Tab-separated table of C-alpha atoms and ligand atoms in Angstrom:
chain	number	residue	atom	x	y	z
A	1	MET	CA	54.101	-61.818	-8.000
A	2	ASN	CA	57.003	-63.394	-9.875
A	3	LEU	CA	56.184	-65.242	-13.027
A	4	THR	CA	58.200	-67.160	-15.590
A	5	LEU	CA	56.660	-68.102	-18.916
A	6	THR	CA	57.717	-68.682	-22.504
A	7	VAL	CA	56.209	-66.414	-25.140
A	8	ASN	CA	56.899	-67.102	-28.815
A	9	GLY	CA	59.944	-69.150	-27.886
A	10	VAL	CA	61.483	-66.588	-25.525
A	11	GLU	CA	61.519	-67.126	-21.771
A	12	HIS	CA	60.442	-64.123	-19.669
A	13	SER	CA	60.668	-63.635	-15.908
A	14	LEU	CA	58.409	-60.821	-14.770
A	15	ASP	CA	57.081	-59.267	-11.609
A	16	VAL	CA	53.393	-58.483	-12.138
A	17	PRO	CA	50.382	-57.704	-9.927
A	18	ALA	CA	48.248	-60.822	-9.321
A	19	ASN	CA	45.274	-59.239	-11.098
A	20	THR	CA	47.147	-58.957	-14.419
A	21	LEU	CA	45.292	-60.586	-17.306
A	22	LEU	CA	47.259	-62.486	-19.928
A	23	THR	CA	46.134	-59.894	-22.496
A	24	ASP	CA	47.671	-57.108	-20.382
A	25	LEU	CA	50.884	-59.013	-19.851
A	26	LEU	CA	51.242	-59.556	-23.602
A	27	ARG	CA	50.160	-56.126	-24.790
A	28	THR	CA	51.443	-53.820	-22.045
A	29	GLN	CA	54.444	-55.571	-20.543
A	30	LEU	CA	55.772	-57.396	-23.612
A	31	ARG	CA	54.442	-54.896	-26.201
A	32	LEU	CA	53.006	-57.717	-28.302
A	33	THR	CA	50.008	-55.723	-29.509
A	34	GLY	CA	48.964	-58.200	-32.187
A	35	THR	CA	46.721	-59.835	-29.577
A	36	HIS	CA	43.618	-57.648	-29.726
A	37	VAL	CA	41.046	-56.890	-27.037
A	38	GLY	CA	37.520	-56.536	-28.406
A	39	CYS	CA	35.173	-57.168	-25.511
A	40	ASP	CA	37.304	-58.080	-22.476
A	41	THR	CA	34.564	-60.500	-21.353
A	42	SER	CA	35.258	-63.695	-23.362
A	43	GLN	CA	32.657	-63.073	-26.058
A	44	CYS	CA	34.528	-62.058	-29.213
A	45	GLY	CA	37.691	-64.168	-29.566
A	46	ALA	CA	39.903	-61.269	-30.779
A	47	CYS	CA	42.322	-62.019	-27.925
A	48	THR	CA	42.788	-65.692	-28.811
A	49	VAL	CA	46.320	-67.043	-28.287
A	50	HIS	CA	47.717	-70.530	-27.799
A	51	LEU	CA	48.428	-71.638	-24.225
A	52	ASP	CA	50.410	-74.883	-24.299
A	53	GLY	CA	49.134	-75.330	-27.849
A	54	ARG	CA	45.419	-74.875	-27.100
A	55	SER	CA	43.516	-71.766	-28.157
A	56	VAL	CA	42.281	-69.652	-25.256
A	57	LYS	CA	40.740	-66.216	-24.860
A	58	ALA	CA	43.616	-64.360	-23.196
A	59	CYS	CA	41.255	-61.751	-21.693
A	60	THR	CA	39.848	-64.526	-19.523
A	61	VAL	CA	43.127	-66.069	-18.382
A	62	LEU	CA	45.183	-64.592	-15.551
A	63	ALA	CA	48.856	-64.076	-16.308
A	64	ALA	CA	49.392	-66.172	-13.160
A	65	GLN	CA	47.574	-69.097	-14.798
A	66	ALA	CA	50.116	-68.992	-17.645
A	67	GLY	CA	53.049	-69.288	-15.234
A	68	GLY	CA	55.466	-72.032	-16.291
A	69	ARG	CA	53.617	-72.460	-19.583
A	70	THR	CA	54.138	-71.670	-23.251
A	71	VAL	CA	52.225	-68.931	-25.032
A	72	THR	CA	52.120	-68.356	-28.785
A	73	THR	CA	50.710	-65.133	-30.237
A	74	ILE	CA	50.204	-63.915	-33.800
A	75	GLU	CA	53.754	-62.477	-33.666
A	76	GLY	CA	55.088	-65.995	-33.054
A	77	ILE	CA	53.676	-67.938	-35.987
A	78	GLY	CA	55.215	-66.209	-39.003
A	79	SER	CA	56.918	-63.044	-40.224
A	80	PRO	CA	56.109	-60.624	-43.074
A	81	ASP	CA	58.669	-62.431	-45.247
A	82	ASP	CA	57.659	-65.877	-44.172
A	83	LEU	CA	53.940	-66.004	-43.480
A	84	HIS	CA	52.338	-68.999	-41.799
A	85	PRO	CA	50.149	-70.830	-44.365
A	86	MET	CA	47.067	-69.648	-42.463
A	87	GLN	CA	48.217	-66.024	-42.708
A	88	ALA	CA	48.986	-66.457	-46.413
A	89	ALA	CA	45.571	-67.977	-47.037
A	90	PHE	CA	43.811	-65.102	-45.219
A	91	ARG	CA	45.673	-62.652	-47.483
A	92	ASP	CA	45.059	-64.639	-50.667
A	93	CYS	CA	41.347	-65.237	-49.964
A	94	HIS	CA	40.673	-61.641	-48.852
A	95	ALA	CA	39.565	-63.014	-45.471
A	96	LEU	CA	40.029	-59.715	-43.635
A	97	GLN	CA	38.878	-56.157	-43.965
A	98	CYS	CA	39.681	-54.104	-40.863
A	99	GLY	CA	41.801	-56.958	-39.487
A	100	PHE	CA	40.736	-56.547	-35.875
A	101	CYS	CA	39.482	-60.115	-35.509
A	102	THR	CA	42.234	-61.625	-37.674
A	103	PRO	CA	44.937	-62.554	-35.112
A	104	GLY	CA	42.398	-64.427	-32.994
A	105	MET	CA	40.777	-66.029	-36.039
A	106	ILE	CA	44.136	-67.236	-37.302
A	107	LEU	CA	45.263	-68.742	-34.007
A	108	ARG	CA	41.964	-70.561	-33.473
A	109	ALA	CA	41.941	-71.691	-37.139
A	110	ILE	CA	45.462	-73.152	-36.806
A	111	GLU	CA	44.344	-75.217	-33.800
A	112	LEU	CA	41.231	-76.314	-35.711
A	113	VAL	CA	43.352	-77.612	-38.616
A	114	GLU	CA	45.967	-79.163	-36.337
A	115	ASP	CA	43.245	-81.046	-34.430
A	116	GLY	CA	42.931	-83.054	-37.633
A	117	GLY	CA	39.159	-83.442	-37.971
A	118	ALA	CA	37.536	-83.440	-41.417
A	119	LEU	CA	36.869	-79.831	-42.405
A	120	ASP	CA	34.132	-78.461	-44.591
A	121	ASN	CA	32.027	-75.315	-44.670
A	122	ARG	CA	29.924	-76.440	-41.698
A	123	THR	CA	32.712	-77.735	-39.434
A	124	VAL	CA	34.861	-74.637	-40.038
A	125	ARG	CA	31.945	-72.370	-39.115
A	126	GLU	CA	31.282	-74.428	-35.972
A	127	GLY	CA	34.977	-74.419	-35.152
A	128	LEU	CA	35.103	-70.627	-35.332
A	129	GLU	CA	31.993	-70.186	-33.164
A	130	GLY	CA	34.017	-68.270	-30.549
A	131	ASN	CA	35.465	-65.705	-32.975
A	132	ILE	CA	33.344	-62.799	-34.111
A	133	CYS	CA	34.032	-60.735	-37.239
A	134	ARG	CA	32.085	-57.551	-37.896
A	135	CYS	CA	33.346	-57.019	-41.449
A	136	THR	CA	33.699	-60.000	-43.720
A	137	GLY	CA	30.487	-61.981	-43.305
A	138	TYR	CA	32.738	-64.999	-42.631
A	139	HIS	CA	32.489	-66.362	-46.161
A	140	ASN	CA	36.078	-65.659	-47.147
A	141	ILE	CA	37.354	-66.647	-43.719
A	142	VAL	CA	35.904	-70.124	-44.240
A	143	LYS	CA	37.509	-70.244	-47.700
A	144	ALA	CA	40.877	-69.255	-46.252
A	145	VAL	CA	40.764	-71.863	-43.501
A	146	LEU	CA	39.904	-74.607	-45.984
A	147	ALA	CA	42.708	-73.462	-48.322
A	148	ALA	CA	45.239	-73.291	-45.487
A	149	SER	CA	44.126	-76.687	-44.257
A	150	ASP	CA	45.153	-78.159	-47.653
A	151	THR	CA	48.538	-76.377	-47.583
A	152	MET	CA	49.233	-77.361	-43.987
A	153	GLN	CA	48.411	-81.003	-44.727
A	154	GLU	CA	50.677	-81.017	-47.809
A	155	GLN	CA	53.513	-79.466	-45.799
A	156	SER	CA	53.216	-81.995	-43.000
A	157	GLN	CA	53.466	-84.890	-45.455
B	1	MET	CA	39.708	-55.869	-12.032
B	2	ASN	CA	40.221	-55.196	-8.341
B	3	PRO	CA	43.422	-56.434	-6.708
B	4	PHE	CA	43.443	-59.800	-4.929
B	5	ASN	CA	45.896	-62.306	-3.486
B	6	TYR	CA	46.549	-65.297	-5.716
B	7	HIS	CA	47.174	-68.721	-4.169
B	8	LYS	CA	48.066	-71.994	-5.800
B	9	PRO	CA	47.700	-74.743	-3.188
B	10	SER	CA	49.104	-78.189	-3.907
B	11	THR	CA	46.645	-80.226	-1.834
B	12	LEU	CA	42.912	-80.196	-1.263
B	13	ALA	CA	43.407	-79.686	2.485
B	14	GLU	CA	45.598	-76.663	1.821
B	15	ALA	CA	42.959	-75.173	-0.508
B	16	VAL	CA	40.225	-75.562	2.109
B	17	ALA	CA	42.468	-74.030	4.805
B	18	LEU	CA	43.323	-71.048	2.581
B	19	HIS	CA	39.620	-70.489	1.982
B	20	ARG	CA	38.821	-70.698	5.704
B	21	ASP	CA	41.499	-68.151	6.630
B	22	ALA	CA	40.912	-65.547	3.905
B	23	GLU	CA	38.603	-62.565	4.189
B	24	ASP	CA	36.432	-62.934	1.083
B	25	PRO	CA	37.897	-65.787	-0.949
B	26	ALA	CA	36.836	-67.540	-4.154
B	27	TYR	CA	38.032	-70.732	-5.762
B	28	LEU	CA	39.286	-70.380	-9.318
B	29	SER	CA	38.741	-73.292	-11.707
B	30	GLY	CA	38.551	-72.601	-15.471
B	31	GLY	CA	37.786	-68.949	-14.722
B	32	HIS	CA	35.277	-68.652	-17.551
B	33	THR	CA	32.510	-67.478	-15.300
B	34	LEU	CA	34.466	-65.972	-12.447
B	35	LEU	CA	37.032	-63.889	-14.364
B	36	PRO	CA	34.553	-62.072	-16.663
B	37	THR	CA	32.500	-61.307	-13.536
B	38	MET	CA	35.612	-59.823	-11.939
B	39	THR	CA	36.662	-57.788	-14.992
B	40	GLN	CA	33.168	-56.298	-14.978
B	41	ARG	CA	33.615	-55.639	-11.245
B	42	LEU	CA	30.503	-57.596	-10.370
B	43	ALA	CA	32.703	-59.626	-8.016
B	44	ALA	CA	35.815	-58.593	-6.110
B	45	PRO	CA	37.157	-61.469	-4.025
B	46	SER	CA	40.062	-60.699	-1.685
B	47	ASP	CA	41.785	-64.002	-2.491
B	48	LEU	CA	41.692	-66.346	-5.469
B	49	ILE	CA	42.520	-69.976	-4.726
B	50	ASP	CA	43.489	-71.722	-7.958
B	51	LEU	CA	42.316	-75.347	-8.057
B	52	GLU	CA	44.453	-76.296	-11.065
B	53	GLY	CA	46.911	-79.048	-10.291
B	54	LEU	CA	45.040	-80.592	-7.354
B	55	ALA	CA	45.373	-84.326	-7.949
B	56	GLU	CA	42.095	-84.971	-6.086
B	57	LEU	CA	40.205	-83.030	-8.797
B	58	THR	CA	41.588	-84.733	-11.919
B	59	GLY	CA	41.054	-87.959	-13.819
B	60	ILE	CA	38.278	-89.745	-15.691
B	61	ALA	CA	37.483	-93.402	-15.002
B	62	ALA	CA	34.669	-95.805	-15.881
B	63	GLU	CA	34.077	-98.708	-13.522
B	64	ASP	CA	31.157	-100.849	-12.295
B	65	GLY	CA	28.432	-98.903	-14.063
B	66	THR	CA	29.794	-95.514	-12.953
B	67	LEU	CA	31.610	-92.858	-14.945
B	68	SER	CA	33.668	-90.708	-12.606
B	69	ILE	CA	34.864	-87.291	-13.813
B	70	GLY	CA	37.247	-85.104	-11.807
B	71	ALA	CA	35.963	-81.595	-11.061
B	72	PHE	CA	38.885	-79.914	-12.823
B	73	THR	CA	38.171	-81.757	-16.094
B	74	ARG	CA	37.854	-79.157	-18.827
B	75	HIS	CA	34.903	-79.423	-21.221
B	76	ALA	CA	37.262	-80.202	-24.134
B	77	GLU	CA	38.875	-83.046	-22.162
B	78	ALA	CA	35.474	-84.569	-21.349
B	79	ALA	CA	34.434	-84.244	-25.003
B	80	ALA	CA	37.629	-85.958	-26.228
B	81	SER	CA	37.853	-88.647	-23.540
B	82	ALA	CA	37.730	-92.262	-24.751
B	83	GLU	CA	36.176	-93.307	-21.398
B	84	VAL	CA	33.355	-90.795	-21.781
B	85	ALA	CA	32.752	-91.635	-25.450
B	86	GLY	CA	32.797	-95.364	-24.674
B	87	THR	CA	30.347	-95.297	-21.775
B	88	LEU	CA	28.285	-92.124	-22.150
B	89	PRO	CA	28.466	-90.724	-25.689
B	90	ALA	CA	25.545	-88.389	-24.881
B	91	LEU	CA	27.697	-86.714	-22.225
B	92	ALA	CA	30.622	-86.316	-24.641
B	93	GLU	CA	28.215	-84.683	-27.087
B	94	LEU	CA	26.903	-82.365	-24.369
B	95	ALA	CA	30.446	-81.282	-23.458
B	96	GLU	CA	31.289	-80.705	-27.140
B	97	GLY	CA	28.248	-78.418	-27.426
B	98	ILE	CA	29.243	-76.055	-24.593
B	99	GLY	CA	30.057	-72.499	-25.702
B	100	ASP	CA	32.881	-72.470	-28.224
B	101	ALA	CA	36.264	-74.157	-28.601
B	102	GLN	CA	38.136	-71.604	-26.506
B	103	VAL	CA	35.562	-71.813	-23.701
B	104	ARG	CA	35.787	-75.624	-23.787
B	105	ASN	CA	39.586	-75.412	-23.553
B	106	ARG	CA	39.276	-73.616	-20.185
B	107	GLY	CA	35.888	-74.200	-18.519
B	108	THR	CA	35.556	-77.165	-16.145
B	109	ILE	CA	32.702	-79.411	-15.043
B	110	GLY	CA	33.268	-78.582	-11.366
B	111	GLY	CA	33.152	-74.843	-12.035
B	112	SER	CA	30.006	-75.202	-14.083
B	113	LEU	CA	28.199	-77.169	-11.369
B	114	ALA	CA	29.394	-74.940	-8.526
B	115	ASN	CA	28.157	-71.924	-10.455
B	116	SER	CA	24.818	-73.526	-11.439
B	117	ASP	CA	23.944	-71.070	-14.192
B	118	PRO	CA	20.287	-71.638	-15.120
B	119	ALA	CA	21.365	-72.045	-18.771
B	120	ALA	CA	24.356	-74.358	-18.195
B	121	ASP	CA	24.355	-77.749	-19.913
B	122	TYR	CA	25.788	-80.129	-17.297
B	123	PRO	CA	22.857	-79.854	-14.827
B	124	ALA	CA	20.605	-81.742	-17.285
B	125	ALA	CA	23.108	-84.621	-17.310
B	126	VAL	CA	23.693	-84.606	-13.552
B	127	LEU	CA	19.940	-85.006	-12.980
B	128	ALA	CA	19.176	-87.455	-15.806
B	129	LEU	CA	22.188	-89.634	-14.946
B	130	ASN	CA	21.475	-89.696	-11.197
B	131	ALA	CA	24.953	-88.358	-10.481
B	132	VAL	CA	26.608	-88.140	-7.098
B	133	ILE	CA	28.600	-84.976	-6.438
B	134	HIS	CA	31.645	-85.690	-4.299
B	135	THR	CA	33.146	-82.860	-2.277
B	136	ASP	CA	36.009	-82.469	0.162
B	137	ARG	CA	33.601	-83.378	2.986
B	138	ARG	CA	30.619	-85.459	1.713
B	139	GLN	CA	28.613	-86.836	-1.188
B	140	ILE	CA	25.554	-85.014	-2.519
B	141	ALA	CA	22.851	-86.736	-4.576
B	142	ALA	CA	21.851	-84.942	-7.780
B	143	ASP	CA	18.280	-84.568	-6.532
B	144	ASP	CA	19.493	-82.650	-3.460
B	145	TYR	CA	22.083	-80.500	-5.210
B	146	PHE	CA	20.328	-77.767	-7.226
B	147	ARG	CA	18.507	-75.332	-4.943
B	148	GLY	CA	17.607	-72.265	-7.015
B	149	LEU	CA	19.021	-69.513	-9.183
B	150	PHE	CA	22.839	-69.812	-8.878
B	151	GLU	CA	22.150	-71.656	-5.624
B	152	THR	CA	23.379	-75.140	-4.745
B	153	ALA	CA	23.715	-77.378	-1.699
B	154	LEU	CA	27.430	-76.447	-1.420
B	155	GLU	CA	28.451	-74.942	1.902
B	156	GLU	CA	30.887	-72.064	2.379
B	157	GLY	CA	34.338	-73.244	1.308
B	158	GLU	CA	33.168	-76.664	0.102
B	159	ILE	CA	35.029	-77.978	-2.959
B	160	ILE	CA	33.557	-80.314	-5.558
B	161	THR	CA	36.161	-83.007	-6.192
B	162	ARG	CA	34.449	-85.285	-8.685
B	163	ILE	CA	31.122	-86.232	-10.193
B	164	ASP	CA	30.031	-89.879	-10.473
B	165	PHE	CA	27.479	-90.476	-13.238
B	166	ALA	CA	25.406	-93.666	-13.376
B	167	ILE	CA	25.893	-95.232	-16.810
B	168	PRO	CA	22.471	-95.821	-18.434
B	169	SER	CA	21.568	-98.341	-21.140
B	170	ARG	CA	21.269	-95.348	-23.458
B	171	ALA	CA	20.853	-91.581	-23.274
B	172	ALA	CA	20.419	-88.572	-25.547
B	173	TYR	CA	20.782	-84.821	-25.020
B	174	GLU	CA	19.048	-82.154	-27.077
B	175	LYS	CA	19.535	-78.454	-26.594
B	176	PHE	CA	18.267	-75.296	-28.201
B	177	PRO	CA	21.362	-73.090	-28.040
B	178	ASN	CA	21.245	-69.360	-27.619
B	179	PRO	CA	22.581	-68.333	-31.037
B	180	ALA	CA	25.122	-65.904	-29.544
B	181	SER	CA	26.535	-67.607	-26.445
B	182	ARG	CA	25.521	-71.246	-27.143
B	183	TYR	CA	24.186	-71.475	-23.564
B	184	ALA	CA	21.029	-73.607	-23.394
B	185	THR	CA	17.835	-71.618	-23.999
B	186	ALA	CA	16.531	-75.006	-22.964
B	187	GLY	CA	18.169	-78.447	-22.860
B	188	VAL	CA	16.864	-81.912	-22.041
B	189	MET	CA	18.633	-85.191	-21.378
B	190	VAL	CA	16.637	-88.424	-21.504
B	191	ALA	CA	18.326	-91.490	-20.001
B	192	ASP	CA	17.015	-95.056	-20.088
B	193	PHE	CA	18.118	-97.336	-17.231
B	194	ASN	CA	16.766	-100.696	-18.411
B	195	GLY	CA	13.255	-99.352	-18.862
B	196	THR	CA	13.300	-96.818	-16.025
B	197	VAL	CA	13.655	-93.408	-17.611
B	198	ARG	CA	15.052	-90.229	-16.047
B	199	VAL	CA	14.662	-86.804	-17.661
B	200	GLY	CA	16.908	-83.845	-16.710
B	201	VAL	CA	15.973	-80.337	-17.804
B	202	THR	CA	18.110	-77.193	-17.924
B	203	GLY	CA	17.706	-73.662	-19.242
B	204	ALA	CA	14.009	-73.643	-18.483
B	205	GLY	CA	13.733	-72.522	-14.863
B	206	PRO	CA	15.932	-71.053	-12.117
B	207	CYS	CA	18.073	-74.223	-12.007
B	208	GLY	CA	18.214	-77.748	-13.367
B	209	CYS	CA	15.246	-79.987	-12.540
B	210	ARG	CA	13.719	-83.349	-13.398
B	211	ALA	CA	10.549	-83.746	-15.476
B	212	HIS	CA	8.782	-86.358	-13.334
B	213	ALA	CA	5.633	-86.719	-15.451
B	214	PHE	CA	7.797	-87.149	-18.569
B	215	GLU	CA	9.732	-89.883	-16.753
B	216	ALA	CA	6.551	-91.757	-15.815
B	217	ALA	CA	5.167	-91.492	-19.347
B	218	LEU	CA	8.426	-92.666	-20.956
B	219	SER	CA	8.963	-95.465	-18.433
B	220	ALA	CA	5.498	-96.761	-19.396
B	221	HIS	CA	6.002	-96.273	-23.107
B	222	LEU	CA	9.365	-95.192	-24.538
B	223	ASP	CA	8.064	-93.214	-27.483
B	224	PRO	CA	8.092	-89.466	-28.271
B	225	ALA	CA	4.292	-89.540	-28.612
B	226	ALA	CA	4.025	-90.558	-24.946
B	227	LEU	CA	5.010	-86.958	-24.143
B	228	ASP	CA	2.295	-85.291	-26.252
B	229	ALA	CA	0.048	-84.725	-23.233
B	230	ALA	CA	2.429	-85.360	-20.306
B	231	GLU	CA	2.568	-82.646	-17.683
B	232	LEU	CA	5.456	-80.182	-17.791
B	233	PRO	CA	7.638	-79.754	-14.692
B	234	ALA	CA	5.983	-77.408	-12.180
B	235	ILE	CA	8.613	-74.662	-12.281
B	236	ASP	CA	8.676	-70.929	-12.904
B	237	PHE	CA	9.773	-70.917	-16.538
B	238	ASN	CA	12.321	-68.192	-17.286
B	239	SER	CA	11.268	-65.307	-19.455
B	240	ASP	CA	13.905	-63.009	-20.940
B	241	LEU	CA	14.845	-61.337	-24.199
B	242	HIS	CA	15.872	-64.704	-25.659
B	243	ALA	CA	12.638	-66.595	-25.032
B	244	SER	CA	9.313	-66.161	-23.238
B	245	ALA	CA	8.197	-68.568	-20.527
B	246	GLU	CA	5.594	-70.048	-22.915
B	247	TYR	CA	8.241	-70.649	-25.565
B	248	ARG	CA	10.619	-72.287	-23.093
B	249	ALA	CA	7.832	-74.570	-21.851
B	250	HIS	CA	7.154	-75.521	-25.460
B	251	LEU	CA	10.858	-76.170	-26.067
B	252	VAL	CA	11.147	-78.493	-23.067
B	253	ARG	CA	8.484	-80.816	-24.488
B	254	VAL	CA	9.849	-80.664	-28.052
B	255	LEU	CA	13.454	-81.241	-26.955
B	256	ALA	CA	12.407	-84.159	-24.722
B	257	GLN	CA	10.582	-85.663	-27.690
B	258	ARG	CA	13.598	-85.169	-29.960
B	259	ALA	CA	15.921	-86.709	-27.398
B	260	THR	CA	13.536	-89.658	-26.996
B	261	ALA	CA	13.355	-90.126	-30.762
B	262	ARG	CA	17.155	-90.215	-30.979
B	263	LEU	CA	17.426	-92.561	-28.050
B	264	VAL	CA	14.923	-94.994	-29.548
B	265	ALA	CA	16.638	-94.857	-32.956
B	266	ALA	CA	20.111	-95.461	-31.470
B	267	PRO	CA	21.497	-98.954	-32.050
C	301	FAD	C1	31.346	-67.179	-24.059
C	301	FAD	C2	30.930	-68.257	-23.094
C	301	FAD	C3	30.014	-69.202	-23.497
C	301	FAD	C4	29.606	-70.210	-22.626
C	301	FAD	N1	28.693	-71.126	-23.059
C	301	FAD	C5	28.288	-72.105	-22.220
C	301	FAD	C6	27.352	-73.109	-22.653
C	301	FAD	O1	26.910	-73.137	-23.795
C	301	FAD	N2	26.971	-74.048	-21.753
C	301	FAD	C7	27.474	-74.083	-20.476
C	301	FAD	O2	27.106	-74.978	-19.713
C	301	FAD	N3	28.357	-73.167	-20.050
C	301	FAD	C8	28.782	-72.185	-20.885
C	301	FAD	N4	29.696	-71.273	-20.449
C	301	FAD	C9	30.187	-71.359	-19.069
C	301	FAD	C10	31.435	-72.190	-18.995
C	301	FAD	O3	31.131	-73.542	-19.174
C	301	FAD	C11	32.134	-71.955	-17.663
C	301	FAD	O4	33.412	-72.424	-17.852
C	301	FAD	C12	31.518	-72.638	-16.469
C	301	FAD	O5	30.214	-72.291	-16.203
C	301	FAD	C13	32.285	-72.294	-15.185
C	301	FAD	O6	33.345	-73.167	-15.088
C	301	FAD	P1	34.797	-72.655	-14.784
C	301	FAD	O7	35.626	-73.869	-14.638
C	301	FAD	O8	35.201	-71.686	-15.809
C	301	FAD	O9	34.592	-72.010	-13.328
C	301	FAD	P2	35.110	-70.661	-12.669
C	301	FAD	O10	34.692	-69.491	-13.459
C	301	FAD	O11	36.537	-70.790	-12.320
C	301	FAD	O12	34.265	-70.732	-11.314
C	301	FAD	C14	32.864	-70.554	-11.288
C	301	FAD	C15	32.375	-70.556	-9.819
C	301	FAD	O13	32.465	-71.834	-9.235
C	301	FAD	C16	33.347	-71.849	-8.103
C	301	FAD	N5	34.099	-73.111	-8.217
C	301	FAD	C17	34.868	-73.474	-9.278
C	301	FAD	N6	35.311	-74.740	-9.124
C	301	FAD	C18	34.821	-75.187	-7.947
C	301	FAD	C19	34.914	-76.438	-7.253
C	301	FAD	N7	35.593	-77.484	-7.752
C	301	FAD	N8	34.274	-76.558	-6.048
C	301	FAD	C20	33.552	-75.503	-5.547
C	301	FAD	N9	33.428	-74.312	-6.168
C	301	FAD	C21	34.051	-74.155	-7.348
C	301	FAD	C22	34.165	-70.588	-8.236
C	301	FAD	O14	34.572	-70.115	-6.983
C	301	FAD	C23	33.182	-69.646	-8.915
C	301	FAD	O15	32.313	-69.100	-7.971
C	301	FAD	C24	30.133	-70.254	-21.311
C	301	FAD	C25	31.073	-69.311	-20.893
C	301	FAD	C26	31.470	-68.315	-21.771
C	301	FAD	C27	32.485	-67.327	-21.305
C	302	FES	S1	38.653	-59.623	-25.842
C	302	FES	FE1	38.804	-61.646	-25.177
C	302	FES	S2	37.084	-62.565	-26.040
C	302	FES	FE2	36.815	-60.484	-26.583
C	303	FES	S1	37.945	-58.105	-40.450
C	303	FES	FE1	37.052	-56.548	-39.276
C	303	FES	S2	36.316	-57.650	-37.574
C	303	FES	FE2	36.923	-59.215	-38.889
């Protein structure tokens, strides 16, 4: 089927089989391999991207369901020279070890901060309920999200 | 995932016709039950009929003691809706407690009720709030809707369009979430309609059910202690690696008491 969607600001028109998952479209067709696949069954959150600004598990969205919409992946939020504040905070707080969960964590964490609710240790942990990390024990991830939340609020003022 | 034909109808009538004419079709709503089932090849429909964008399935409105929620309403939309928070805060809280943020950004109330997972949250609310399930062809009362494990009153090809909840004087929902998935190991909603109490239970048995003896006890005396000796619903309590039947039965009473305590304490 023919599909047009915008990924990280670039419009793509593609011809894909109807059973293509958004993860496959991103990783295989567009070679955006920053979106990771951990479980393929909506449990782990490694595949989290933004679809029209909301975080979704891309392994559980059909490419067809993203037709006409806007997708943002980890490649679209910053660059090595100009990290997004959430990426910078993850680096500064040592919030990753193997890094497999990190792209999904970061995209969900950005939405959590942008939603504007009051954040503390408990609300960040609840907010990241859908993202599993096998390395860090979450402690430094929570620290990073709280630090980035401060930076993002300062920048938006 | 096996190949299938993908359809995106623009009217309800078109969706029903597509379903009638396809070999082994399935409706697609939020996809958060159906798509993982398909990636694991536990289901392989020939045709997927996407319900997104059907005007008949959208919208939230509160009017004349009824809160009406379109079937395509995602859990996050229900949780954030001013109409829901204003008329049925217990339902907003239930929606906010489903799964995780990403699941709530996709999953829909219609999909959840059509699927009728024994551990889903919404069935407790549908039963406690005496909801009416509207479909493309009829209205189904909550008490007639849940039939068994993943089994509902829906006919082949029938589409849920909206759910009308009766707005109670007050209500409270308490669940014991599975620590991994957040599905309800057990969940209980207690709703007070001017002294007449309804109690909806989920997670405990093959499908949602009411706790009639709890309702009688609470209608006589709205106090958690009224449930100390009240009879549990006569269902086959689920037993699995998460909880034994005995433990689930225990949870149903404790959660009903906690919900009652919150309801009584609410202003
Ligand atoms: C990790 C995870 C955690 C979860 N945790 C919870 C939880 O804590 N509590 C909870 O309640 N749920 C939970 N869920 C389930 C989630 O809420 C699902 O979204 C929901 O059960 C199904 O809704 P859907 O819109 O995704 O439906 P889909 O997956 O699109 O469809 C489900 C079924 O219903 C049919 N269908 C869909 N819409 C209609 C309609 N309008 N009319 C007729 N048939 C229809 C489909 O054909 C399909 O058979 C969880 C899911 C995941 C993946
Ligand atoms: S790969 Fe999508 S949730 Fe695990
Ligand atoms: S850093 Fe390894 S899974 Fe999170």
